[in-house]
Amino acid sequence: LIEDDLSGRDSAHDALDAALPSFELVCADSMAAALAELDRGPVDVILLSSAVAGVPGGAAVQTLLERGERAPVIVLCALDESDDRTSELLKAGAQDTLPRGPFAEELLGRAIRHGMERQALVLLAEERLRRLEASEASFRALAHGADGIAVVVGGRVRWANRAAVDLLGANLVGGTLPLELRGSGTTE
């Protein structure tokens, strides 16, 4: 919890203890203290006051994410926080916003669980994208460096590298191969 107001820390602690008693709450009263605490090890979720010691919430969220924090950030906002302001926080990378004050324990617990689930999906999508990009790079290196590769689907050439076009003397894409495919589906 990054909160510089003592009553806000107490309120969040009570709500978190009621909603998710298995969680241990670590408090920081400034961004500097929070970053030092985060250097000690990963956390499951970050609850961030929207205005910690003069640091605007959007900037604080960006600071946390730019330093590589992978935990979801849930921002605690004032009850009268504008929709534009909460939208800005979400665009900065926060998983959710909650009104600060007397917490409804079930809302805090739900926001934390949902934030953690969404963050897990984001991390999974990022990992899948990295693997896809690596696979594509491997395919491109193989396909462009080989001595004639054509990808044939349903009897039609969908892709051919430059060596295949040079070898067969024609633009193959969209047409059929001028030779018969045998065995495992390849012809040398």
mmCIF file with all atom_site columns, C-alpha atoms in Angstrom:
data_model
loop_
_atom_site.group_PDB
_atom_site.id
_atom_site.type_symbol
_atom_site.label_atom_id
_atom_site.label_alt_id
_atom_site.label_comp_id
_atom_site.label_asym_id
_atom_site.label_entity_id
_atom_site.label_seq_id
_atom_site.pdbx_PDB_ins_code
_atom_site.Cartn_x
_atom_site.Cartn_y
_atom_site.Cartn_z
_atom_site.occupancy
_atom_site.B_iso_or_equiv
_atom_site.pdbx_formal_charge
_atom_site.auth_seq_id
_atom_site.auth_comp_id
_atom_site.auth_asym_id
_atom_site.auth_atom_id
_atom_site.pdbx_PDB_model_num
ATOM 1   C CA . LEU A 1 1   ? 0.000   0.000   0.000   1.00 0.00 ? 1   LEU A CA 1
ATOM 2   C CA . ILE A 1 2   ? 1.431   3.359   -1.042  1.00 0.00 ? 2   ILE A CA 1
ATOM 3   C CA . GLU A 1 3   ? -0.483  5.890   1.031   1.00 0.00 ? 3   GLU A CA 1
ATOM 4   C CA . ASP A 1 4   ? 0.815   8.970   2.853   1.00 0.00 ? 4   ASP A CA 1
ATOM 5   C CA . ASP A 1 5   ? -2.328  9.476   4.934   1.00 0.00 ? 5   ASP A CA 1
ATOM 6   C CA . LEU A 1 6   ? -2.335  7.506   8.209   1.00 0.00 ? 6   LEU A CA 1
ATOM 7   C CA . SER A 1 7   ? -6.123  7.176   8.373   1.00 0.00 ? 7   SER A CA 1
ATOM 8   C CA . GLY A 1 8   ? -6.135  5.989   4.759   1.00 0.00 ? 8   GLY A CA 1
ATOM 9   C CA . ARG A 1 9   ? -3.550  3.328   5.596   1.00 0.00 ? 9   ARG A CA 1
ATOM 10  C CA . ASP A 1 10  ? -5.578  2.178   8.611   1.00 0.00 ? 10  ASP A CA 1
ATOM 11  C CA . SER A 1 11  ? -8.796  2.024   6.586   1.00 0.00 ? 11  SER A CA 1
ATOM 12  C CA . ALA A 1 12  ? -7.137  0.055   3.765   1.00 0.00 ? 12  ALA A CA 1
ATOM 13  C CA . HIS A 1 13  ? -5.466  -2.291  6.272   1.00 0.00 ? 13  HIS A CA 1
ATOM 14  C CA . ASP A 1 14  ? -8.786  -3.053  8.000   1.00 0.00 ? 14  ASP A CA 1
ATOM 15  C CA . ALA A 1 15  ? -10.580 -3.630  4.684   1.00 0.00 ? 15  ALA A CA 1
ATOM 16  C CA . LEU A 1 16  ? -7.795  -5.826  3.307   1.00 0.00 ? 16  LEU A CA 1
ATOM 17  C CA . ASP A 1 17  ? -7.613  -7.854  6.506   1.00 0.00 ? 17  ASP A CA 1
ATOM 18  C CA . ALA A 1 18  ? -11.379 -8.486  6.315   1.00 0.00 ? 18  ALA A CA 1
ATOM 19  C CA . ALA A 1 19  ? -11.449 -9.206  2.560   1.00 0.00 ? 19  ALA A CA 1
ATOM 20  C CA . LEU A 1 20  ? -8.223  -11.189 2.116   1.00 0.00 ? 20  LEU A CA 1
ATOM 21  C CA . PRO A 1 21  ? -6.861  -12.208 5.532   1.00 0.00 ? 21  PRO A CA 1
ATOM 22  C CA . SER A 1 22  ? -4.082  -14.288 3.955   1.00 0.00 ? 22  SER A CA 1
ATOM 23  C CA . PHE A 1 23  ? -2.494  -11.151 2.456   1.00 0.00 ? 23  PHE A CA 1
ATOM 24  C CA . GLU A 1 24  ? 0.260   -9.348  4.306   1.00 0.00 ? 24  GLU A CA 1
ATOM 25  C CA . LEU A 1 25  ? 0.040   -5.580  3.957   1.00 0.00 ? 25  LEU A CA 1
ATOM 26  C CA . VAL A 1 26  ? 3.302   -3.671  3.569   1.00 0.00 ? 26  VAL A CA 1
ATOM 27  C CA . CYS A 1 27  ? 2.886   0.104   3.769   1.00 0.00 ? 27  CYS A CA 1
ATOM 28  C CA . ALA A 1 28  ? 4.934   2.928   2.307   1.00 0.00 ? 28  ALA A CA 1
ATOM 29  C CA . ASP A 1 29  ? 4.228   6.603   2.883   1.00 0.00 ? 29  ASP A CA 1
ATOM 30  C CA . SER A 1 30  ? 5.979   7.883   -0.263  1.00 0.00 ? 30  SER A CA 1
ATOM 31  C CA . MET A 1 31  ? 6.990   6.730   -3.724  1.00 0.00 ? 31  MET A CA 1
ATOM 32  C CA . ALA A 1 32  ? 10.644  6.615   -2.628  1.00 0.00 ? 32  ALA A CA 1
ATOM 33  C CA . ALA A 1 33  ? 9.759   4.350   0.316   1.00 0.00 ? 33  ALA A CA 1
ATOM 34  C CA . ALA A 1 34  ? 7.580   2.199   -1.958  1.00 0.00 ? 34  ALA A CA 1
ATOM 35  C CA . LEU A 1 35  ? 10.338  1.763   -4.531  1.00 0.00 ? 35  LEU A CA 1
ATOM 36  C CA . ALA A 1 36  ? 12.782  0.806   -1.755  1.00 0.00 ? 36  ALA A CA 1
ATOM 37  C CA . GLU A 1 37  ? 10.246  -1.727  -0.450  1.00 0.00 ? 37  GLU A CA 1
ATOM 38  C CA . LEU A 1 38  ? 9.717   -3.135  -3.946  1.00 0.00 ? 38  LEU A CA 1
ATOM 39  C CA . ASP A 1 39  ? 13.482  -3.569  -4.316  1.00 0.00 ? 39  ASP A CA 1
ATOM 40  C CA . ARG A 1 40  ? 13.270  -6.129  -1.493  1.00 0.00 ? 40  ARG A CA 1
ATOM 41  C CA . GLY A 1 41  ? 11.186  -8.480  -3.601  1.00 0.00 ? 41  GLY A CA 1
ATOM 42  C CA . PRO A 1 42  ? 8.059   -8.931  -5.684  1.00 0.00 ? 42  PRO A CA 1
ATOM 43  C CA . VAL A 1 43  ? 4.562   -8.264  -4.401  1.00 0.00 ? 43  VAL A CA 1
ATOM 44  C CA . ASP A 1 44  ? 1.189   -9.651  -5.469  1.00 0.00 ? 44  ASP A CA 1
ATOM 45  C CA . VAL A 1 45  ? -0.603  -6.327  -5.891  1.00 0.00 ? 45  VAL A CA 1
ATOM 46  C CA . ILE A 1 46  ? 0.096   -2.615  -5.423  1.00 0.00 ? 46  ILE A CA 1
ATOM 47  C CA . LEU A 1 47  ? -2.554  -0.384  -3.858  1.00 0.00 ? 47  LEU A CA 1
ATOM 48  C CA . LEU A 1 48  ? -1.649  3.207   -4.705  1.00 0.00 ? 48  LEU A CA 1
ATOM 49  C CA . SER A 1 49  ? -3.169  6.417   -3.393  1.00 0.00 ? 49  SER A CA 1
ATOM 50  C CA . SER A 1 50  ? -4.001  8.676   -6.339  1.00 0.00 ? 50  SER A CA 1
ATOM 51  C CA . ALA A 1 51  ? -1.977  11.548  -4.846  1.00 0.00 ? 51  ALA A CA 1
ATOM 52  C CA . VAL A 1 52  ? 0.973   10.349  -2.790  1.00 0.00 ? 52  VAL A CA 1
ATOM 53  C CA . ALA A 1 53  ? 3.030   13.265  -1.472  1.00 0.00 ? 53  ALA A CA 1
ATOM 54  C CA . GLY A 1 54  ? 2.338   15.418  -4.501  1.00 0.00 ? 54  GLY A CA 1
ATOM 55  C CA . VAL A 1 55  ? 3.079   12.749  -7.131  1.00 0.00 ? 55  VAL A CA 1
ATOM 56  C CA . PRO A 1 56  ? 0.131   12.612  -9.538  1.00 0.00 ? 56  PRO A CA 1
ATOM 57  C CA . GLY A 1 57  ? -1.400  9.126   -9.710  1.00 0.00 ? 57  GLY A CA 1
ATOM 58  C CA . GLY A 1 58  ? -0.781  8.667   -13.435 1.00 0.00 ? 58  GLY A CA 1
ATOM 59  C CA . ALA A 1 59  ? 2.903   9.520   -13.027 1.00 0.00 ? 59  ALA A CA 1
ATOM 60  C CA . ALA A 1 60  ? 3.171   7.161   -10.046 1.00 0.00 ? 60  ALA A CA 1
ATOM 61  C CA . VAL A 1 61  ? 1.579   4.308   -12.022 1.00 0.00 ? 61  VAL A CA 1
ATOM 62  C CA . GLN A 1 62  ? 3.962   4.944   -14.926 1.00 0.00 ? 62  GLN A CA 1
ATOM 63  C CA . THR A 1 63  ? 6.946   5.049   -12.552 1.00 0.00 ? 63  THR A CA 1
ATOM 64  C CA . LEU A 1 64  ? 5.991   1.651   -11.138 1.00 0.00 ? 64  LEU A CA 1
ATOM 65  C CA . LEU A 1 65  ? 5.429   0.076   -14.552 1.00 0.00 ? 65  LEU A CA 1
ATOM 66  C CA . GLU A 1 66  ? 8.530   1.621   -16.165 1.00 0.00 ? 66  GLU A CA 1
ATOM 67  C CA . ARG A 1 67  ? 10.717  0.089   -13.479 1.00 0.00 ? 67  ARG A CA 1
ATOM 68  C CA . GLY A 1 68  ? 9.367   -3.312  -14.473 1.00 0.00 ? 68  GLY A CA 1
ATOM 69  C CA . GLU A 1 69  ? 6.814   -3.983  -11.769 1.00 0.00 ? 69  GLU A CA 1
ATOM 70  C CA . ARG A 1 70  ? 4.652   -6.891  -12.881 1.00 0.00 ? 70  ARG A CA 1
ATOM 71  C CA . ALA A 1 71  ? 2.103   -6.701  -10.042 1.00 0.00 ? 71  ALA A CA 1
ATOM 72  C CA . PRO A 1 72  ? -1.262  -5.132  -10.846 1.00 0.00 ? 72  PRO A CA 1
ATOM 73  C CA . VAL A 1 73  ? -1.660  -1.544  -9.662  1.00 0.00 ? 73  VAL A CA 1
ATOM 74  C CA . ILE A 1 74  ? -5.012  -0.574  -8.152  1.00 0.00 ? 74  ILE A CA 1
ATOM 75  C CA . VAL A 1 75  ? -5.393  3.138   -7.496  1.00 0.00 ? 75  VAL A CA 1
ATOM 76  C CA . LEU A 1 76  ? -7.347  4.427   -4.499  1.00 0.00 ? 76  LEU A CA 1
ATOM 77  C CA . CYS A 1 77  ? -9.107  7.645   -5.549  1.00 0.00 ? 77  CYS A CA 1
ATOM 78  C CA . ALA A 1 78  ? -10.993 10.370  -3.757  1.00 0.00 ? 78  ALA A CA 1
ATOM 79  C CA . LEU A 1 79  ? -14.758 9.933   -3.735  1.00 0.00 ? 79  LEU A CA 1
ATOM 80  C CA . ASP A 1 80  ? -15.117 13.032  -5.933  1.00 0.00 ? 80  ASP A CA 1
ATOM 81  C CA . GLU A 1 81  ? -12.396 11.993  -8.430  1.00 0.00 ? 81  GLU A CA 1
ATOM 82  C CA . SER A 1 82  ? -13.549 12.799  -11.962 1.00 0.00 ? 82  SER A CA 1
ATOM 83  C CA . ASP A 1 83  ? -14.148 10.173  -14.620 1.00 0.00 ? 83  ASP A CA 1
ATOM 84  C CA . ASP A 1 84  ? -11.452 11.846  -16.743 1.00 0.00 ? 84  ASP A CA 1
ATOM 85  C CA . ARG A 1 85  ? -8.980  11.446  -13.909 1.00 0.00 ? 85  ARG A CA 1
ATOM 86  C CA . THR A 1 86  ? -9.795  7.767   -13.325 1.00 0.00 ? 86  THR A CA 1
ATOM 87  C CA . SER A 1 87  ? -9.638  7.176   -17.073 1.00 0.00 ? 87  SER A CA 1
ATOM 88  C CA . GLU A 1 88  ? -6.173  8.787   -17.092 1.00 0.00 ? 88  GLU A CA 1
ATOM 89  C CA . LEU A 1 89  ? -5.064  6.373   -14.352 1.00 0.00 ? 89  LEU A CA 1
ATOM 90  C CA . LEU A 1 90  ? -6.307  3.373   -16.309 1.00 0.00 ? 90  LEU A CA 1
ATOM 91  C CA . LYS A 1 91  ? -4.596  4.619   -19.479 1.00 0.00 ? 91  LYS A CA 1
ATOM 92  C CA . ALA A 1 92  ? -1.369  4.969   -17.478 1.00 0.00 ? 92  ALA A CA 1
ATOM 93  C CA . GLY A 1 93  ? -1.576  1.231   -16.747 1.00 0.00 ? 93  GLY A CA 1
ATOM 94  C CA . ALA A 1 94  ? -3.578  0.825   -13.547 1.00 0.00 ? 94  ALA A CA 1
ATOM 95  C CA . GLN A 1 95  ? -5.692  -2.327  -13.493 1.00 0.00 ? 95  GLN A CA 1
ATOM 96  C CA . ASP A 1 96  ? -8.521  -0.656  -11.560 1.00 0.00 ? 96  ASP A CA 1
ATOM 97  C CA . THR A 1 97  ? -9.528  2.317   -9.426  1.00 0.00 ? 97  THR A CA 1
ATOM 98  C CA . LEU A 1 98  ? -11.464 2.280   -6.166  1.00 0.00 ? 98  LEU A CA 1
ATOM 99  C CA . PRO A 1 99  ? -12.939 5.137   -4.168  1.00 0.00 ? 99  PRO A CA 1
ATOM 100 C CA . ARG A 1 100 ? -10.922 5.797   -1.022  1.00 0.00 ? 100 ARG A CA 1
ATOM 101 C CA . GLY A 1 101 ? -12.688 6.055   2.296   1.00 0.00 ? 101 GLY A CA 1
ATOM 102 C CA . PRO A 1 102 ? -14.680 3.521   4.228   1.00 0.00 ? 102 PRO A CA 1
ATOM 103 C CA . PHE A 1 103 ? -13.986 0.486   2.072   1.00 0.00 ? 103 PHE A CA 1
ATOM 104 C CA . ALA A 1 104 ? -16.538 -2.137  1.277   1.00 0.00 ? 104 ALA A CA 1
ATOM 105 C CA . GLU A 1 105 ? -14.380 -5.191  1.973   1.00 0.00 ? 105 GLU A CA 1
ATOM 106 C CA . GLU A 1 106 ? -15.976 -7.231  -0.794  1.00 0.00 ? 106 GLU A CA 1
ATOM 107 C CA . LEU A 1 107 ? -15.186 -4.505  -3.382  1.00 0.00 ? 107 LEU A CA 1
ATOM 108 C CA . LEU A 1 108 ? -11.548 -4.295  -2.326  1.00 0.00 ? 108 LEU A CA 1
ATOM 109 C CA . GLY A 1 109 ? -11.169 -8.076  -2.368  1.00 0.00 ? 109 GLY A CA 1
ATOM 110 C CA . ARG A 1 110 ? -12.886 -8.327  -5.749  1.00 0.00 ? 110 ARG A CA 1
ATOM 111 C CA . ALA A 1 111 ? -10.792 -5.504  -7.233  1.00 0.00 ? 111 ALA A CA 1
ATOM 112 C CA . ILE A 1 112 ? -7.592  -7.188  -6.034  1.00 0.00 ? 112 ILE A CA 1
ATOM 113 C CA . ARG A 1 113 ? -8.583  -10.641 -7.303  1.00 0.00 ? 113 ARG A CA 1
ATOM 114 C CA . HIS A 1 114 ? -9.743  -9.278  -10.666 1.00 0.00 ? 114 HIS A CA 1
ATOM 115 C CA . GLY A 1 115 ? -6.669  -7.072  -11.002 1.00 0.00 ? 115 GLY A CA 1
ATOM 116 C CA . MET A 1 116 ? -4.417  -10.052 -10.358 1.00 0.00 ? 116 MET A CA 1
ATOM 117 C CA . GLU A 1 117 ? -6.361  -12.168 -12.872 1.00 0.00 ? 117 GLU A CA 1
ATOM 118 C CA . ARG A 1 118 ? -6.205  -9.447  -15.546 1.00 0.00 ? 118 ARG A CA 1
ATOM 119 C CA . GLN A 1 119 ? -2.497  -8.908  -14.915 1.00 0.00 ? 119 GLN A CA 1
ATOM 120 C CA . ALA A 1 120 ? -1.874  -12.661 -15.248 1.00 0.00 ? 120 ALA A CA 1
ATOM 121 C CA . LEU A 1 121 ? -3.662  -12.562 -18.623 1.00 0.00 ? 121 LEU A CA 1
ATOM 122 C CA . VAL A 1 122 ? -1.590  -9.554  -19.722 1.00 0.00 ? 122 VAL A CA 1
ATOM 123 C CA . LEU A 1 123 ? 1.623   -11.344 -18.761 1.00 0.00 ? 123 LEU A CA 1
ATOM 124 C CA . LEU A 1 124 ? 0.482   -14.506 -20.562 1.00 0.00 ? 124 LEU A CA 1
ATOM 125 C CA . ALA A 1 125 ? -0.360  -12.515 -23.708 1.00 0.00 ? 125 ALA A CA 1
ATOM 126 C CA . GLU A 1 126 ? 3.037   -10.771 -23.574 1.00 0.00 ? 126 GLU A CA 1
ATOM 127 C CA . GLU A 1 127 ? 4.822   -14.120 -23.228 1.00 0.00 ? 127 GLU A CA 1
ATOM 128 C CA . ARG A 1 128 ? 2.849   -15.622 -26.116 1.00 0.00 ? 128 ARG A CA 1
ATOM 129 C CA . LEU A 1 129 ? 3.652   -12.593 -28.266 1.00 0.00 ? 129 LEU A CA 1
ATOM 130 C CA . ARG A 1 130 ? 7.377   -12.943 -27.456 1.00 0.00 ? 130 ARG A CA 1
ATOM 131 C CA . ARG A 1 131 ? 7.272   -16.639 -28.400 1.00 0.00 ? 131 ARG A CA 1
ATOM 132 C CA . LEU A 1 132 ? 5.349   -15.902 -31.608 1.00 0.00 ? 132 LEU A CA 1
ATOM 133 C CA . GLU A 1 133 ? 7.821   -13.181 -32.598 1.00 0.00 ? 133 GLU A CA 1
ATOM 134 C CA . ALA A 1 134 ? 10.762  -15.524 -31.928 1.00 0.00 ? 134 ALA A CA 1
ATOM 135 C CA . SER A 1 135 ? 9.095   -18.276 -33.957 1.00 0.00 ? 135 SER A CA 1
ATOM 136 C CA . GLU A 1 136 ? 8.398   -15.877 -36.808 1.00 0.00 ? 136 GLU A CA 1
ATOM 137 C CA . ALA A 1 137 ? 11.996  -14.658 -36.787 1.00 0.00 ? 137 ALA A CA 1
ATOM 138 C CA . SER A 1 138 ? 13.228  -18.281 -36.924 1.00 0.00 ? 138 SER A CA 1
ATOM 139 C CA . PHE A 1 139 ? 10.837  -19.067 -39.781 1.00 0.00 ? 139 PHE A CA 1
ATOM 140 C CA . ARG A 1 140 ? 11.894  -15.991 -41.747 1.00 0.00 ? 140 ARG A CA 1
ATOM 141 C CA . ALA A 1 141 ? 15.585  -16.789 -41.298 1.00 0.00 ? 141 ALA A CA 1
ATOM 142 C CA . LEU A 1 142 ? 15.017  -20.376 -42.433 1.00 0.00 ? 142 LEU A CA 1
ATOM 143 C CA . ALA A 1 143 ? 12.635  -19.549 -45.271 1.00 0.00 ? 143 ALA A CA 1
ATOM 144 C CA . HIS A 1 144 ? 14.631  -16.711 -46.765 1.00 0.00 ? 144 HIS A CA 1
ATOM 145 C CA . GLY A 1 145 ? 17.948  -18.517 -46.481 1.00 0.00 ? 145 GLY A CA 1
ATOM 146 C CA . ALA A 1 146 ? 16.830  -21.861 -47.912 1.00 0.00 ? 146 ALA A CA 1
ATOM 147 C CA . ASP A 1 147 ? 17.385  -23.097 -51.468 1.00 0.00 ? 147 ASP A CA 1
ATOM 148 C CA . GLY A 1 148 ? 13.787  -22.928 -52.602 1.00 0.00 ? 148 GLY A CA 1
ATOM 149 C CA . ILE A 1 149 ? 10.790  -23.109 -50.292 1.00 0.00 ? 149 ILE A CA 1
ATOM 150 C CA . ALA A 1 150 ? 7.160   -22.832 -51.310 1.00 0.00 ? 150 ALA A CA 1
ATOM 151 C CA . VAL A 1 151 ? 4.239   -23.091 -48.921 1.00 0.00 ? 151 VAL A CA 1
ATOM 152 C CA . VAL A 1 152 ? 1.369   -24.931 -50.584 1.00 0.00 ? 152 VAL A CA 1
ATOM 153 C CA . VAL A 1 153 ? -2.107  -25.039 -49.042 1.00 0.00 ? 153 VAL A CA 1
ATOM 154 C CA . GLY A 1 154 ? -4.966  -26.783 -50.805 1.00 0.00 ? 154 GLY A CA 1
ATOM 155 C CA . GLY A 1 155 ? -2.933  -27.162 -53.981 1.00 0.00 ? 155 GLY A CA 1
ATOM 156 C CA . ARG A 1 156 ? -2.218  -23.417 -54.244 1.00 0.00 ? 156 ARG A CA 1
ATOM 157 C CA . VAL A 1 157 ? 1.094   -21.728 -53.523 1.00 0.00 ? 157 VAL A CA 1
ATOM 158 C CA . ARG A 1 158 ? 0.562   -19.320 -50.636 1.00 0.00 ? 158 ARG A CA 1
ATOM 159 C CA . TRP A 1 159 ? 4.169   -18.197 -50.274 1.00 0.00 ? 159 TRP A CA 1
ATOM 160 C CA . ALA A 1 160 ? 7.496   -18.828 -51.999 1.00 0.00 ? 160 ALA A CA 1
ATOM 161 C CA . ASN A 1 161 ? 10.912  -17.499 -51.166 1.00 0.00 ? 161 ASN A CA 1
ATOM 162 C CA . ARG A 1 162 ? 13.087  -15.779 -53.756 1.00 0.00 ? 162 ARG A CA 1
ATOM 163 C CA . ALA A 1 163 ? 15.176  -18.908 -54.352 1.00 0.00 ? 163 ALA A CA 1
ATOM 164 C CA . ALA A 1 164 ? 12.049  -20.927 -55.275 1.00 0.00 ? 164 ALA A CA 1
ATOM 165 C CA . VAL A 1 165 ? 10.867  -18.243 -57.686 1.00 0.00 ? 165 VAL A CA 1
ATOM 166 C CA . ASP A 1 166 ? 14.340  -18.096 -59.294 1.00 0.00 ? 166 ASP A CA 1
ATOM 167 C CA . LEU A 1 167 ? 14.564  -21.889 -59.424 1.00 0.00 ? 167 LEU A CA 1
ATOM 168 C CA . LEU A 1 168 ? 11.178  -22.387 -61.070 1.00 0.00 ? 168 LEU A CA 1
ATOM 169 C CA . GLY A 1 169 ? 11.339  -19.223 -63.136 1.00 0.00 ? 169 GLY A CA 1
ATOM 170 C CA . ALA A 1 170 ? 7.908   -17.856 -62.307 1.00 0.00 ? 170 ALA A CA 1
ATOM 171 C CA . ASN A 1 171 ? 5.943   -15.989 -59.704 1.00 0.00 ? 171 ASN A CA 1
ATOM 172 C CA . LEU A 1 172 ? 4.291   -18.907 -57.963 1.00 0.00 ? 172 LEU A CA 1
ATOM 173 C CA . VAL A 1 173 ? 2.087   -17.230 -55.365 1.00 0.00 ? 173 VAL A CA 1
ATOM 174 C CA . GLY A 1 174 ? -1.580  -17.844 -56.116 1.00 0.00 ? 174 GLY A CA 1
ATOM 175 C CA . GLY A 1 175 ? -0.831  -20.536 -58.691 1.00 0.00 ? 175 GLY A CA 1
ATOM 176 C CA . THR A 1 176 ? 0.023   -24.201 -58.543 1.00 0.00 ? 176 THR A CA 1
ATOM 177 C CA . LEU A 1 177 ? 3.454   -25.777 -58.498 1.00 0.00 ? 177 LEU A CA 1
ATOM 178 C CA . PRO A 1 178 ? 4.672   -26.829 -61.947 1.00 0.00 ? 178 PRO A CA 1
ATOM 179 C CA . LEU A 1 179 ? 5.669   -30.234 -60.497 1.00 0.00 ? 179 LEU A CA 1
ATOM 180 C CA . GLU A 1 180 ? 4.048   -33.053 -58.599 1.00 0.00 ? 180 GLU A CA 1
ATOM 181 C CA . LEU A 1 181 ? 4.418   -33.314 -54.833 1.00 0.00 ? 181 LEU A CA 1
ATOM 182 C CA . ARG A 1 182 ? 5.276   -36.817 -53.595 1.00 0.00 ? 182 ARG A CA 1
ATOM 183 C CA . GLY A 1 183 ? 5.935   -38.613 -50.343 1.00 0.00 ? 183 GLY A CA 1
ATOM 184 C CA . SER A 1 184 ? 6.098   -36.299 -47.340 1.00 0.00 ? 184 SER A CA 1
ATOM 185 C CA . GLY A 1 185 ? 4.789   -33.406 -49.409 1.00 0.00 ? 185 GLY A CA 1
ATOM 186 C CA . THR A 1 186 ? 8.123   -32.130 -50.661 1.00 0.00 ? 186 THR A CA 1
ATOM 187 C CA . THR A 1 187 ? 9.939   -32.340 -53.958 1.00 0.00 ? 187 THR A CA 1
ATOM 188 C CA . GLU A 1 188 ? 13.590  -31.491 -54.436 1.00 0.00 ? 188 GLU A CA 1
#
